[in-house]
């Protein structure tokens, strides 16, 4: 009896990074197993694509918050947000 295709599951965009990444890893392992029907493969690929976007959004937000230590004009250490660094 053929397997029923998985129903589309669109990940919640408010999913924390760690949860989205863990789910993405599980999907990749499942896809790499080679025991996924074509219909399930497409569904899992779509879910993985959405999870990847969620992870990238979280990483970009974190990147914008990171400060880089630089020397100011007086030669003193100063923290500068990454977005300000690119403007100078």
Short mmCIF file of C-alpha atoms in Angstrom, two decimals:
data_model
loop_
_atom_site.label_atom_id
_atom_site.label_comp_id
_atom_site.label_asym_id
_atom_site.label_seq_id
_atom_site.Cartn_x
_atom_site.Cartn_y
_atom_site.Cartn_z
CA UNK A 1 0.00 0.00 0.00
CA UNK A 2 1.53 3.37 -1.03
CA UNK A 3 2.47 5.81 1.65
CA UNK A 4 0.29 8.86 2.07
CA UNK A 5 2.15 12.11 1.34
CA UNK A 6 2.90 14.19 4.41
CA UNK A 7 0.70 17.21 4.91
CA UNK A 8 2.40 20.54 4.40
CA UNK A 9 3.69 21.95 7.64
CA UNK A 10 4.70 25.58 7.45
CA UNK A 11 6.99 26.33 10.40
CA UNK A 12 5.99 29.06 12.82
CA UNK A 13 8.11 32.13 12.05
CA UNK A 14 8.33 32.93 15.77
CA UNK A 15 10.15 29.63 16.30
CA UNK A 16 13.41 30.18 18.24
CA UNK A 17 16.63 29.69 16.30
CA UNK A 18 17.62 26.57 18.22
CA UNK A 19 14.26 24.87 17.59
CA UNK A 20 14.26 25.79 13.90
CA UNK A 21 17.84 24.56 13.49
CA UNK A 22 17.13 21.27 15.29
CA UNK A 23 14.09 20.65 13.09
CA UNK A 24 16.11 21.50 9.99
CA UNK A 25 18.83 19.02 11.01
CA UNK A 26 16.19 16.32 11.53
CA UNK A 27 14.73 17.01 8.09
CA UNK A 28 18.15 16.79 6.44
CA UNK A 29 18.85 13.46 8.14
CA UNK A 30 15.46 12.19 7.00
CA UNK A 31 16.10 13.29 3.42
CA UNK A 32 19.59 11.79 3.42
CA UNK A 33 18.22 8.42 4.53
CA UNK A 34 16.93 7.87 1.00
CA UNK A 35 13.73 6.31 2.28
CA UNK A 36 11.45 9.24 1.57
CA UNK A 37 8.76 9.14 -1.10
CA UNK A 38 8.82 11.84 -3.76
CA UNK A 39 5.73 13.52 -2.31
CA UNK A 40 7.27 13.53 1.18
CA UNK A 41 10.55 14.74 -0.25
CA UNK A 42 8.91 17.80 -1.79
CA UNK A 43 6.98 18.56 1.40
CA UNK A 44 10.08 18.19 3.58
CA UNK A 45 12.14 20.28 1.18
CA UNK A 46 9.57 23.10 1.35
CA UNK A 47 9.52 22.93 5.16
CA UNK A 48 13.31 22.92 5.22
CA UNK A 49 13.41 25.98 3.00
CA UNK A 50 11.12 27.84 5.41
CA UNK A 51 13.19 26.72 8.41
CA UNK A 52 16.34 27.93 6.66
CA UNK A 53 14.75 31.35 6.16
CA UNK A 54 13.82 31.48 9.86
CA UNK A 55 17.38 30.57 10.86
CA UNK A 56 18.84 33.18 8.51
CA UNK A 57 16.51 35.86 9.92
CA UNK A 58 17.59 35.04 13.48
CA UNK A 59 21.27 35.04 12.52
CA UNK A 60 20.98 38.37 10.71
CA UNK A 61 19.24 39.93 13.73
CA UNK A 62 21.98 38.63 16.01
CA UNK A 63 24.67 39.88 13.66
CA UNK A 64 23.24 43.39 13.81
CA UNK A 65 23.45 43.32 17.60
CA UNK A 66 27.05 42.18 17.75
CA UNK A 67 29.55 44.87 18.49
CA UNK A 68 33.07 44.87 17.20
CA UNK A 69 35.95 46.20 19.22
CA UNK A 70 37.82 48.91 17.33
CA UNK A 71 40.26 51.64 18.20
CA UNK A 72 38.77 55.13 18.16
CA UNK A 73 40.56 58.24 16.82
CA UNK A 74 42.42 58.65 20.13
CA UNK A 75 43.69 55.07 19.94
CA UNK A 76 41.39 53.91 22.74
CA UNK A 77 39.33 50.71 22.45
CA UNK A 78 35.69 51.35 21.57
CA UNK A 79 32.76 49.10 20.75
CA UNK A 80 31.12 49.86 17.42
CA UNK A 81 27.96 48.12 16.17
CA UNK A 82 28.54 46.30 12.87
CA UNK A 83 26.05 48.46 10.99
CA UNK A 84 27.93 51.66 11.99
CA UNK A 85 31.27 50.15 11.02
CA UNK A 86 30.20 49.77 7.39
CA UNK A 87 29.23 53.46 7.21
CA UNK A 88 32.69 54.74 8.17
#
